[in-house]
Coordinates of C-alpha atoms and ligand atoms in Angstrom, one line a residue:
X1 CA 150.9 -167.2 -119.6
X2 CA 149.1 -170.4 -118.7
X3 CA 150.6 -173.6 -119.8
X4 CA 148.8 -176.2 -122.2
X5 CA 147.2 -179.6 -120.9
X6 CA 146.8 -182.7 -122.7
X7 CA 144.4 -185.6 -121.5
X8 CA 142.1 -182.7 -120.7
X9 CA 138.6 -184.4 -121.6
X10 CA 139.6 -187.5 -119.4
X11 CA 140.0 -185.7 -116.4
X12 CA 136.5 -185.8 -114.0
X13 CA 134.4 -183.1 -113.3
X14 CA 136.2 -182.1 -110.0
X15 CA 139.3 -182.1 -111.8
X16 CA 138.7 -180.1 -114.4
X17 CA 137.2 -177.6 -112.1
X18 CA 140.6 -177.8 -109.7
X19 CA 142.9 -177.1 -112.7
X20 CA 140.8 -174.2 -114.0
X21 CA 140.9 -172.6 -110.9
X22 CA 144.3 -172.8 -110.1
X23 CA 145.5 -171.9 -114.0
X24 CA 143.0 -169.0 -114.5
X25 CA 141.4 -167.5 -111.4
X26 CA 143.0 -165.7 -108.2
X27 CA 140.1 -165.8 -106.6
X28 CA 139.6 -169.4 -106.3
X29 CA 136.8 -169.7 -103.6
X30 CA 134.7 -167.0 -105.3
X31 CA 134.8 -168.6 -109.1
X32 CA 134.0 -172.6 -107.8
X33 CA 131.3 -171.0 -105.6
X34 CA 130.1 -169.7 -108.7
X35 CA 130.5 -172.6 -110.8
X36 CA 128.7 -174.6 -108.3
X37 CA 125.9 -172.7 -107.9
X38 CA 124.7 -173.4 -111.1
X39 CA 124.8 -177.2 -111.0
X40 CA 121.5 -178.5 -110.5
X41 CA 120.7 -180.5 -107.4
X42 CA 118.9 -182.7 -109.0
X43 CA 121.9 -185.2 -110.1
X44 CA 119.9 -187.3 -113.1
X45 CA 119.5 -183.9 -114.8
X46 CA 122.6 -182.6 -114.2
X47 CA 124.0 -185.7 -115.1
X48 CA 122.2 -185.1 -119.0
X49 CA 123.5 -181.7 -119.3
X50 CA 126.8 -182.5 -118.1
X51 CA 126.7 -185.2 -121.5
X52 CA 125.5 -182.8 -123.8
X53 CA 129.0 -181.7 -124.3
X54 CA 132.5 -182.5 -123.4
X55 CA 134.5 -180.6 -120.3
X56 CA 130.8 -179.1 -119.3
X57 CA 131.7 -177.6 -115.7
X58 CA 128.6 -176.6 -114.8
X59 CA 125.4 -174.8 -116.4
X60 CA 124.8 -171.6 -118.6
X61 CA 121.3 -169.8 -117.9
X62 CA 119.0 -167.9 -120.0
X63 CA 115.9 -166.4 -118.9
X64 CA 113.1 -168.3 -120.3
X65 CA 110.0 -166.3 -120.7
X66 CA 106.8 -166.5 -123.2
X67 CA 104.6 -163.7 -125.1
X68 CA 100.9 -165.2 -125.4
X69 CA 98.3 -164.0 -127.7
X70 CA 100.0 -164.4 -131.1
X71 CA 97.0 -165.7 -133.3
X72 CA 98.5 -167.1 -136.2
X73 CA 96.2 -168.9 -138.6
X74 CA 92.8 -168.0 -136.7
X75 CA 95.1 -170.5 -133.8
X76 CA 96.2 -168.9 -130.2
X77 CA 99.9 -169.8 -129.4
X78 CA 102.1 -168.9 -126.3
X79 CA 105.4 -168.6 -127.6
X80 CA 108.3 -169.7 -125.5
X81 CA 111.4 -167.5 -125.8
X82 CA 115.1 -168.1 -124.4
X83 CA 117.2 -164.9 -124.4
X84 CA 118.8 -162.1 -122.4
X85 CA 117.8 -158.8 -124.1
X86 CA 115.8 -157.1 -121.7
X87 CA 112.9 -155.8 -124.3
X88 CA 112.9 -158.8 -126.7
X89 CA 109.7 -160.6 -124.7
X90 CA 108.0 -157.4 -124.0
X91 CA 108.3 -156.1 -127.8
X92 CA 107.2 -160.0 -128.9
X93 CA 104.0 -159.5 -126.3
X94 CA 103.0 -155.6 -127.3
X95 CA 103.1 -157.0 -130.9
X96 CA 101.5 -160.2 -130.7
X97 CA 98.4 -157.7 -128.6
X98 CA 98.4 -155.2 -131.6
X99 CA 98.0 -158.0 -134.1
X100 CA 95.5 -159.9 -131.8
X101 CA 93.0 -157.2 -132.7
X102 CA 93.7 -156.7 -136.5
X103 CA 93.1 -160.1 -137.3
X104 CA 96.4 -161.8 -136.2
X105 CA 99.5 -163.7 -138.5
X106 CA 98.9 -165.7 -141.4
X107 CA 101.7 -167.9 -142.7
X108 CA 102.0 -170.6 -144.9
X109 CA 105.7 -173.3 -145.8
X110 CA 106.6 -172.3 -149.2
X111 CA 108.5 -175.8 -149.5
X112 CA 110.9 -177.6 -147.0
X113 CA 114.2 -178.9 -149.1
X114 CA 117.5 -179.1 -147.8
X115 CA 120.9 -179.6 -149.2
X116 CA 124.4 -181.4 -148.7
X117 CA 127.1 -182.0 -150.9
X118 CA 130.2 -184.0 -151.1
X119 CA 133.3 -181.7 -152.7
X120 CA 135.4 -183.6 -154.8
X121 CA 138.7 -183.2 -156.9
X122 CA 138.8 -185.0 -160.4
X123 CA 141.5 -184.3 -163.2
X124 CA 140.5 -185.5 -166.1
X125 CA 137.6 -185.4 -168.8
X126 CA 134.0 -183.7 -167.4
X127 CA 132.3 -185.6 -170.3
X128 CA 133.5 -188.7 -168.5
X129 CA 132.8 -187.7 -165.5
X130 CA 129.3 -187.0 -166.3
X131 CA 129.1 -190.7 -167.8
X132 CA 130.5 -192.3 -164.6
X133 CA 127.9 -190.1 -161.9
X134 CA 124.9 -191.2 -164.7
X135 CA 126.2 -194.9 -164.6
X136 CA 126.7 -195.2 -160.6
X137 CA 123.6 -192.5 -159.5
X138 CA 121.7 -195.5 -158.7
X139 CA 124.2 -197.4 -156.7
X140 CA 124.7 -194.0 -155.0
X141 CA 120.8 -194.4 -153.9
X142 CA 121.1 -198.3 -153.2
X143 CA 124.0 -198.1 -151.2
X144 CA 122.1 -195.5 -148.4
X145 CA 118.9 -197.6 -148.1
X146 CA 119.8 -198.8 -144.8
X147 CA 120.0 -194.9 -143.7
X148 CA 117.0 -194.0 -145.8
X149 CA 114.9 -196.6 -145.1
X150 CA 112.8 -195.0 -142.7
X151 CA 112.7 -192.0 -143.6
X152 CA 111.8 -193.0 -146.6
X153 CA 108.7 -195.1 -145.2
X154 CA 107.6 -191.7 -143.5
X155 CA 107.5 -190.0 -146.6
X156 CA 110.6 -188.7 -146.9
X157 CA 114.2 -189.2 -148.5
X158 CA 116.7 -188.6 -150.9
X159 CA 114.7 -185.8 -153.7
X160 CA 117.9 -185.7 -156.0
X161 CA 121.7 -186.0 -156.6
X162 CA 123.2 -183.7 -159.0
X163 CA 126.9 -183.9 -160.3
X164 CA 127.9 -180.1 -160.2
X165 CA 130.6 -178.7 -162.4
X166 CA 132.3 -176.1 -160.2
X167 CA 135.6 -175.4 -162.3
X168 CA 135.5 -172.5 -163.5
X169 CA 135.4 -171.2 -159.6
X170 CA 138.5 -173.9 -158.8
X171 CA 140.3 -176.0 -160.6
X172 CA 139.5 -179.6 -160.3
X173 CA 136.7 -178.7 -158.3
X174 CA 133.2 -181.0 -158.7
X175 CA 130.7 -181.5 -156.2
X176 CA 127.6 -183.9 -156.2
X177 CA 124.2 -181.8 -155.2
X178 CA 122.4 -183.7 -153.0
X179 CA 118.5 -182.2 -152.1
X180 CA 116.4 -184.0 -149.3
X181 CA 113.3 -183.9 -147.3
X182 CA 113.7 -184.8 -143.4
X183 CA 110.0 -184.4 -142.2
X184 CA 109.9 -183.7 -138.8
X185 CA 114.1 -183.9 -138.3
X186 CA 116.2 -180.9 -138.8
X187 CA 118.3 -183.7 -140.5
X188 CA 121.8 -183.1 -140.0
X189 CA 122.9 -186.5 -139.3
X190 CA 120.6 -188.1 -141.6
X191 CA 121.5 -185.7 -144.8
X192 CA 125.3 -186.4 -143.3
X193 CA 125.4 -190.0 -143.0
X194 CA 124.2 -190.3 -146.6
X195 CA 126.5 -187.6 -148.4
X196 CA 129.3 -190.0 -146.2
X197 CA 128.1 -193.3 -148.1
X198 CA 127.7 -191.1 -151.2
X199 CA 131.5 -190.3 -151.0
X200 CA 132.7 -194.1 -150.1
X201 CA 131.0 -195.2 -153.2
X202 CA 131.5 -192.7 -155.8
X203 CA 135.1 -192.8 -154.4
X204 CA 135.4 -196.7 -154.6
X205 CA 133.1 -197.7 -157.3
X206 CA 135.6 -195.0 -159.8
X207 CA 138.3 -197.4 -159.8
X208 CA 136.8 -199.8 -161.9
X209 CA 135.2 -198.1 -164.3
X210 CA 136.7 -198.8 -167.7
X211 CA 136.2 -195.2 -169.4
X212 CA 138.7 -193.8 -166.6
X213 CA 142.1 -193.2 -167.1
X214 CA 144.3 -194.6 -164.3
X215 CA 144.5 -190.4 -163.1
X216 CA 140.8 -189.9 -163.2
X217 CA 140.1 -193.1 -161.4
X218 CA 141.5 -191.1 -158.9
X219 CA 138.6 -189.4 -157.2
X220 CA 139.8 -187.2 -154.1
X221 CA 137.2 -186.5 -151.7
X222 CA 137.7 -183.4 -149.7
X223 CA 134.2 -183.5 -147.9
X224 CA 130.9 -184.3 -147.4
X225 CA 128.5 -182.1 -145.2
X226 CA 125.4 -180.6 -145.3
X227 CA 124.7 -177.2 -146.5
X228 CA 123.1 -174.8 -143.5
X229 CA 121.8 -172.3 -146.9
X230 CA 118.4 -173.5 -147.3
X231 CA 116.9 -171.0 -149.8
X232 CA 114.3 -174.0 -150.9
X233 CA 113.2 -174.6 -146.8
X234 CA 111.2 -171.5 -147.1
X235 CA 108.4 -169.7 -144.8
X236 CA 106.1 -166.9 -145.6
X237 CA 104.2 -165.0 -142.6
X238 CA 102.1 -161.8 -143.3
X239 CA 100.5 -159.5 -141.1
X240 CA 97.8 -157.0 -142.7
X241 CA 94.7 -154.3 -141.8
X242 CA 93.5 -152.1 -143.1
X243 CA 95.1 -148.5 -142.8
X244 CA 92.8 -146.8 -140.7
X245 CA 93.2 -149.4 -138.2
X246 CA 97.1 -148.8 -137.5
X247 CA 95.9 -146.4 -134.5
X248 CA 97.2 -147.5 -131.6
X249 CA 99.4 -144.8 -131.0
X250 CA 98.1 -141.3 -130.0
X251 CA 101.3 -139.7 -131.4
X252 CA 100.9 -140.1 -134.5
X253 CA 98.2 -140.7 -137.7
X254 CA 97.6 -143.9 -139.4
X255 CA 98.7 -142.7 -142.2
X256 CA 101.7 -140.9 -141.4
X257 CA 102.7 -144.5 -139.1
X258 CA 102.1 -146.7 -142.0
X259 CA 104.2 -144.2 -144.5
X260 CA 106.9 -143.8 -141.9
X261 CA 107.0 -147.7 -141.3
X262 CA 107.2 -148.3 -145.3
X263 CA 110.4 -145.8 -145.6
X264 CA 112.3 -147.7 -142.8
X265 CA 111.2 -150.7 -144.3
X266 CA 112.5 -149.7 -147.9
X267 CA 115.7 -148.3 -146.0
X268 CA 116.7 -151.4 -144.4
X269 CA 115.9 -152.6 -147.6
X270 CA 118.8 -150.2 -149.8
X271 CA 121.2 -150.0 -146.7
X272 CA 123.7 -153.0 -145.9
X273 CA 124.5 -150.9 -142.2
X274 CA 121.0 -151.1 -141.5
X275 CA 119.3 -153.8 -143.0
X276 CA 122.0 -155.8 -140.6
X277 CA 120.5 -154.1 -137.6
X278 CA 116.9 -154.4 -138.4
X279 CA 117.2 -158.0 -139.5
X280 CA 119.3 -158.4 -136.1
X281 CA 115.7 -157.4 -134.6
X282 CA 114.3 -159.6 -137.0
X283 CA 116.7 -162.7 -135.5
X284 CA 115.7 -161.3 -131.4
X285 CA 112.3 -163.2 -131.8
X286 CA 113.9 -166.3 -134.0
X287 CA 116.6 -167.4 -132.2
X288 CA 114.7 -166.8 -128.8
X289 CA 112.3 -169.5 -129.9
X290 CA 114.5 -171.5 -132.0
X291 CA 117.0 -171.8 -128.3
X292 CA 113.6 -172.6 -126.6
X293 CA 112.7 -175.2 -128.5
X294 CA 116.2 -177.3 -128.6
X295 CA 116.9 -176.2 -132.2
X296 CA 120.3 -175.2 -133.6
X297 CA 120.2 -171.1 -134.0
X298 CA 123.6 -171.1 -135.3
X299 CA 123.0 -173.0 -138.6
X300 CA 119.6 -170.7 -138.3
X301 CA 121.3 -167.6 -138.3
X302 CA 124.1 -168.4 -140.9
X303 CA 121.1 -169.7 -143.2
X304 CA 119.1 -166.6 -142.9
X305 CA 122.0 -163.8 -143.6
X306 CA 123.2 -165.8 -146.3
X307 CA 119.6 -165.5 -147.8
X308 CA 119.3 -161.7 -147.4
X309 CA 122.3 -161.8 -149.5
X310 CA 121.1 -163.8 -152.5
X311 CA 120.9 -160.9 -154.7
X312 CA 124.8 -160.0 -154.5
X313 CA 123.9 -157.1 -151.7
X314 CA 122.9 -157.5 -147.9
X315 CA 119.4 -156.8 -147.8
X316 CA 116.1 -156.4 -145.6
X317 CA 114.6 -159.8 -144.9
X318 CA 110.7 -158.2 -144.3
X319 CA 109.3 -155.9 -146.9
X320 CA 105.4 -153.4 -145.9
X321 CA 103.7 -151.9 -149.1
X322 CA 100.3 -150.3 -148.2
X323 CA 97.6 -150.9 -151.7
X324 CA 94.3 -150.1 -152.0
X325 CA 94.0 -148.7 -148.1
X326 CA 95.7 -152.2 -146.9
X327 CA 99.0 -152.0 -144.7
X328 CA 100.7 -155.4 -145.4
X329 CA 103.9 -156.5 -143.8
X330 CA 105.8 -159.4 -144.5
X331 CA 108.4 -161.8 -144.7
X332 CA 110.0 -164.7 -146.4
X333 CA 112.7 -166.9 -144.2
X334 CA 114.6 -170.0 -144.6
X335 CA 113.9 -172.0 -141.4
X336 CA 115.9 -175.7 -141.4
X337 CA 114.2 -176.9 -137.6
X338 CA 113.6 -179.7 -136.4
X339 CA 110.2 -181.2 -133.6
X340 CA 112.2 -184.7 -133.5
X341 CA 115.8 -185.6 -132.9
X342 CA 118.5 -182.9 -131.2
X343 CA 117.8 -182.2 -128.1
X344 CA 114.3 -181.5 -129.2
X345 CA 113.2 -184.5 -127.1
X346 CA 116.1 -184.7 -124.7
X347 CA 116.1 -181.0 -122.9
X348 CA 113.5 -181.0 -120.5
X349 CA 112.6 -177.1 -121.2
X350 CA 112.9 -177.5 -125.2
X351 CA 110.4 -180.3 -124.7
X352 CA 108.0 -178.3 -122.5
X353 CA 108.4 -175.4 -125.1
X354 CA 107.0 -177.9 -127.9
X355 CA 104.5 -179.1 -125.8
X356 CA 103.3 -175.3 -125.1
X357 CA 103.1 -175.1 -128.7
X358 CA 100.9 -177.9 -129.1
X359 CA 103.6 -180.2 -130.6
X360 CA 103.8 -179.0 -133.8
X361 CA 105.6 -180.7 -137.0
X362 CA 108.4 -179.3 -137.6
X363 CA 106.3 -177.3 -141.0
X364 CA 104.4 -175.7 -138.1
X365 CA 107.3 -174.8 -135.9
X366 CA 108.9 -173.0 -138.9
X367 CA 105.6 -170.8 -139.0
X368 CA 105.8 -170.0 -135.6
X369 CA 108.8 -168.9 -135.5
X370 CA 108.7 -167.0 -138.5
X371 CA 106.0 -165.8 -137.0
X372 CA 108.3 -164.4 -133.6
X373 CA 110.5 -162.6 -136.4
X374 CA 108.1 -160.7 -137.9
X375 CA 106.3 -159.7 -134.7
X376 CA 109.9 -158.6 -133.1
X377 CA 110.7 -156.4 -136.0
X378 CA 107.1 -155.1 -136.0
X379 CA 108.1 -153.9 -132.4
X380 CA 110.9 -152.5 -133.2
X381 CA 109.9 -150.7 -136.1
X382 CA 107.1 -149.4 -134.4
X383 CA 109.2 -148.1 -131.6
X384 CA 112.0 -146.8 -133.9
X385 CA 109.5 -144.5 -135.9
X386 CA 107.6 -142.7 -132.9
X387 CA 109.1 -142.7 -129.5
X388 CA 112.6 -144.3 -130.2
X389 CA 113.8 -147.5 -129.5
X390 CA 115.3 -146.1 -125.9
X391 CA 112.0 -145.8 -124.1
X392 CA 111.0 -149.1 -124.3
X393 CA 114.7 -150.3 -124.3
X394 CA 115.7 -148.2 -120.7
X395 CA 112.7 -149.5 -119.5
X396 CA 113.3 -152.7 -119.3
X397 CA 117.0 -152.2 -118.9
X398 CA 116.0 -150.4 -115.1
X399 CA 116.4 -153.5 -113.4
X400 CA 119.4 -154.6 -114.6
X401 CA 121.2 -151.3 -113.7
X402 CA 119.3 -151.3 -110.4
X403 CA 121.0 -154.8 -109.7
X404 CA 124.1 -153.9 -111.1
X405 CA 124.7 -151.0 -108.5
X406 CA 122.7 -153.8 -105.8
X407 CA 120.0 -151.7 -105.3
X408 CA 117.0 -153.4 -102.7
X409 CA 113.4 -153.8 -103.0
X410 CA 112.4 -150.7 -101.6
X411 CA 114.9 -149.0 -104.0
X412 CA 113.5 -150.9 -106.8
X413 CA 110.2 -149.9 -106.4
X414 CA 110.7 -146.2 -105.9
X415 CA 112.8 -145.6 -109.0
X416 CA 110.6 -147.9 -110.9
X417 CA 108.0 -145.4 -110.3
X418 CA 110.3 -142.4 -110.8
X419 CA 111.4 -143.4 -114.4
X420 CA 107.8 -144.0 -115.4
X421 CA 107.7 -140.4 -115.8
X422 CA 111.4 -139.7 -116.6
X423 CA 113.5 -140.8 -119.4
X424 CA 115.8 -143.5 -118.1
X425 CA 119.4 -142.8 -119.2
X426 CA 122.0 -145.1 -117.4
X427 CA 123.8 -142.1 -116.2
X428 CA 120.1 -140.7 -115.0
X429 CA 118.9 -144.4 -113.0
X430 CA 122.7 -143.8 -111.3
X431 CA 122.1 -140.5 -109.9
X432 CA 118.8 -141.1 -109.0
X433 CA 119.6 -144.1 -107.1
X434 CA 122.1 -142.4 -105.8
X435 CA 120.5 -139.6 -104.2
X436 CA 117.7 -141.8 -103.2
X437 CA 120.8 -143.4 -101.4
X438 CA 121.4 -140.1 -99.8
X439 CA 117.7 -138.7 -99.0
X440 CA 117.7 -142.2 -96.9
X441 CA 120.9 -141.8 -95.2
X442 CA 119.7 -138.2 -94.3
Ligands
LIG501 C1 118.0 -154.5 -130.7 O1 118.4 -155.7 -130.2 C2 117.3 -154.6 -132.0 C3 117.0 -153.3 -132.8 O2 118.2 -152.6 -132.9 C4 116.4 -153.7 -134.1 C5 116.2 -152.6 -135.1 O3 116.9 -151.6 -135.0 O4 115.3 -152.7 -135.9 C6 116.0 -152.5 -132.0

């Protein structure tokens, strides 16, 4: 068992690298060579990764790829995407191409209002309470001004504070309900640093008011943080033809496509196990472009499950319908991003990705992304009702099972061909390689 360290974060770079290797690796030479061969040799930009975070050792890469031709709103966009999955940028392209045709991706921002609260204990009276939050709510907004100024002067702000009964869930348990509108800023720190100032004076200001008993004078602040459910930041994005025009595949009808796409649809819809899957599909395309453009695809992701469960049961986060000869496919998302603030401005690559998109306000961003969802579950859909998802899947998967078993150029090439015309399995790309391997030697 390794033994525990303390002073860790004060150590420098080498350090930390020199006590890693000797408490966790045999192989010392091989895992610092790797280490190092990440860092990048230019030191300035090293030197701002290294201070993203503490105890960085060196750097983590993604493939960054983009799918062009999505038309969304009558506008072309190139979409920058940072994952891993081999498929995810080929399924965004082939869908973005299919809806290039049919009259591309309309969205629109349903409304863009976040939440954070401060959770509170308070024995006593609520009708008291109530009187105290009504009397101070003002102070509450005064005492931020320094914080809200600003954003304020840009248009937006503090929208409300509600005081929240929450006892019959826990005892003693109030909150106040703060809603915002952050513009352009994801707004963490801004929503944060005003539920903080919230809390010192509703804390502070309690003990002299007169109606309080010398027990409920004694607010207890447990904490104040923003809320990553943002049912009220919502987007919509739509895609639509008309039925006869769903004929890109020679397999199968129109008809029987769009039918067959509406019943997985309304399964993912019924089914928790699947509706997890597909809207895992769904989150391929977001959190590709929410990682490529500097944004936090953690509080993303937690947001947008939490909203497939708002009605009590896990849930499918795009809905198809086909009325009157129209396929229409779409979907309604929470999106919290930001275009300013975060790394937005400070990661080279997540500024280059905004500037691919045209800088857009962080309202636009949340379309485009949306936008990447719907596209990637499109894909998948698509795939998953005629061919299977494997086709497309293995195919793009080749390379990495070629380079797992170090397969070179020439080897590359030929099986590339091969499994054009044969159903790539991992065990089948193994074999084949390997008798490739053998028919060489011979
Ligand atoms: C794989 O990353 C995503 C899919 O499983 C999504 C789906 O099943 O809809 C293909």
């Amino acid at each position: 068992m390794s033994k525990s360290i303390s002073g860790f974060s004060k150590l420098s770079k080498a350090q930390k690298i020199d006590w890693l290797l000797e408490t966790h690796f045999l192989d010392k030479k091989n895992a610092k060579r790797i280490l190092i061969q990440y860092w990048n040799s230019d030191d300035k930009l090293q030197q701002l990764h290294d201070e993203f975070i503490e105890n960085t050792i060196t750097n983590y890469y993604l493939p960054f790829g983009i799918a062009p031709n999505y038309l969304v709103n009558g506008k072309l966009f190139t979409i920058p995407m940072a994952i891993e999955e081999s498929s995810v940028i080929a399924a965004a392209s082939n869908a973005a191409k299919f809806w290039l045709d049919r009259g591309g991706f309309k969205t629109k921002v349903i409304s863009t209002t976040k939440i954070g609260q401060v959770h509170f204990m308070f024995q006593g009276d609520f009708e008291t309470l109530k009187t105290y939050f009504n009397a101070i709510k003002p102070q509450l907004f005064e005492d931020v001004k320094s914080i809200t100024k600003n954003m304020q002067q840009r248009g937006g702000g503090i929208i409300d504070i509600e005081l929240k009964d929450k006892t019959k869930d826990l005892k003693g348990y109030y909150q106040l309900h703060a809603s915002f509108e952050t513009l352009d800023a994801m707004g963490a720190n801004f929503i944060n640093s005003c539920l903080e100032q919230f809390a010192e004076t509703f804390k502070t200001r309690a003990l002299s008011f007169d109606a309080f008993s010398s027990e409920e004078k004694n607010i207890q602040i447990i904490m104040s943080i923003l809320s990553n459910y943002v049912p009220d930041c919502l987007v919509r994005v739509e895609v639509s033809c008309n039925i006869e025009d769903l004929n890109e595949d020679a397999t199968i009808l129109p008809e029987e496509f769009a039918a067959k796409f509406i019943q997985a649809v309304k399964i993912a819809e019924v089914e928790p196990y699947r509706a997890v899957t597909h809207n895992k599909g769904i989150m391929n395309g977001i959190d590709a472009v929410v990682l490529a453009t500097g944004n936090d695809f953690r509080a993303v992701e937690a947001g947008v499950h939490a909203y497939a469960s708002r009605n009590g049961k896990y849930s499918s986060l795009t809905h198809a319908k086909v009325e009157h000869g129209i396929f229409t496919f779409w979907m309604e998302i929470p999106l919290a991003l930001g275009t300013v603030g975060g790394l937005t401005n400070l990661h080279p690559l997540a500024k280059l990705s905004l500037e691919m998109l045209g800088n857009p306000n962080a309202k636009e961003l949340m379309q485009i992304v949306a936008v990447a969802g719907l596209a990637q579950n499109f894909a998948a859909l698509r795939s998953l009702i005629t061919t299977g998802i494997q086709q497309g899947h293995m195919k793009m998967h080749l390379l990495n099972i070629l380079n797992q078993f170090e397969a070179n150029d020439n080897e590359k090439t030929t099986l590339i061909e091969h499994f054009k015309t044969n159903v790539a399995t991992h065990n089948a790309v193994v074999e084949a390689l390997k008798k490739l391997r053998l028919t060489n030697y011979d």
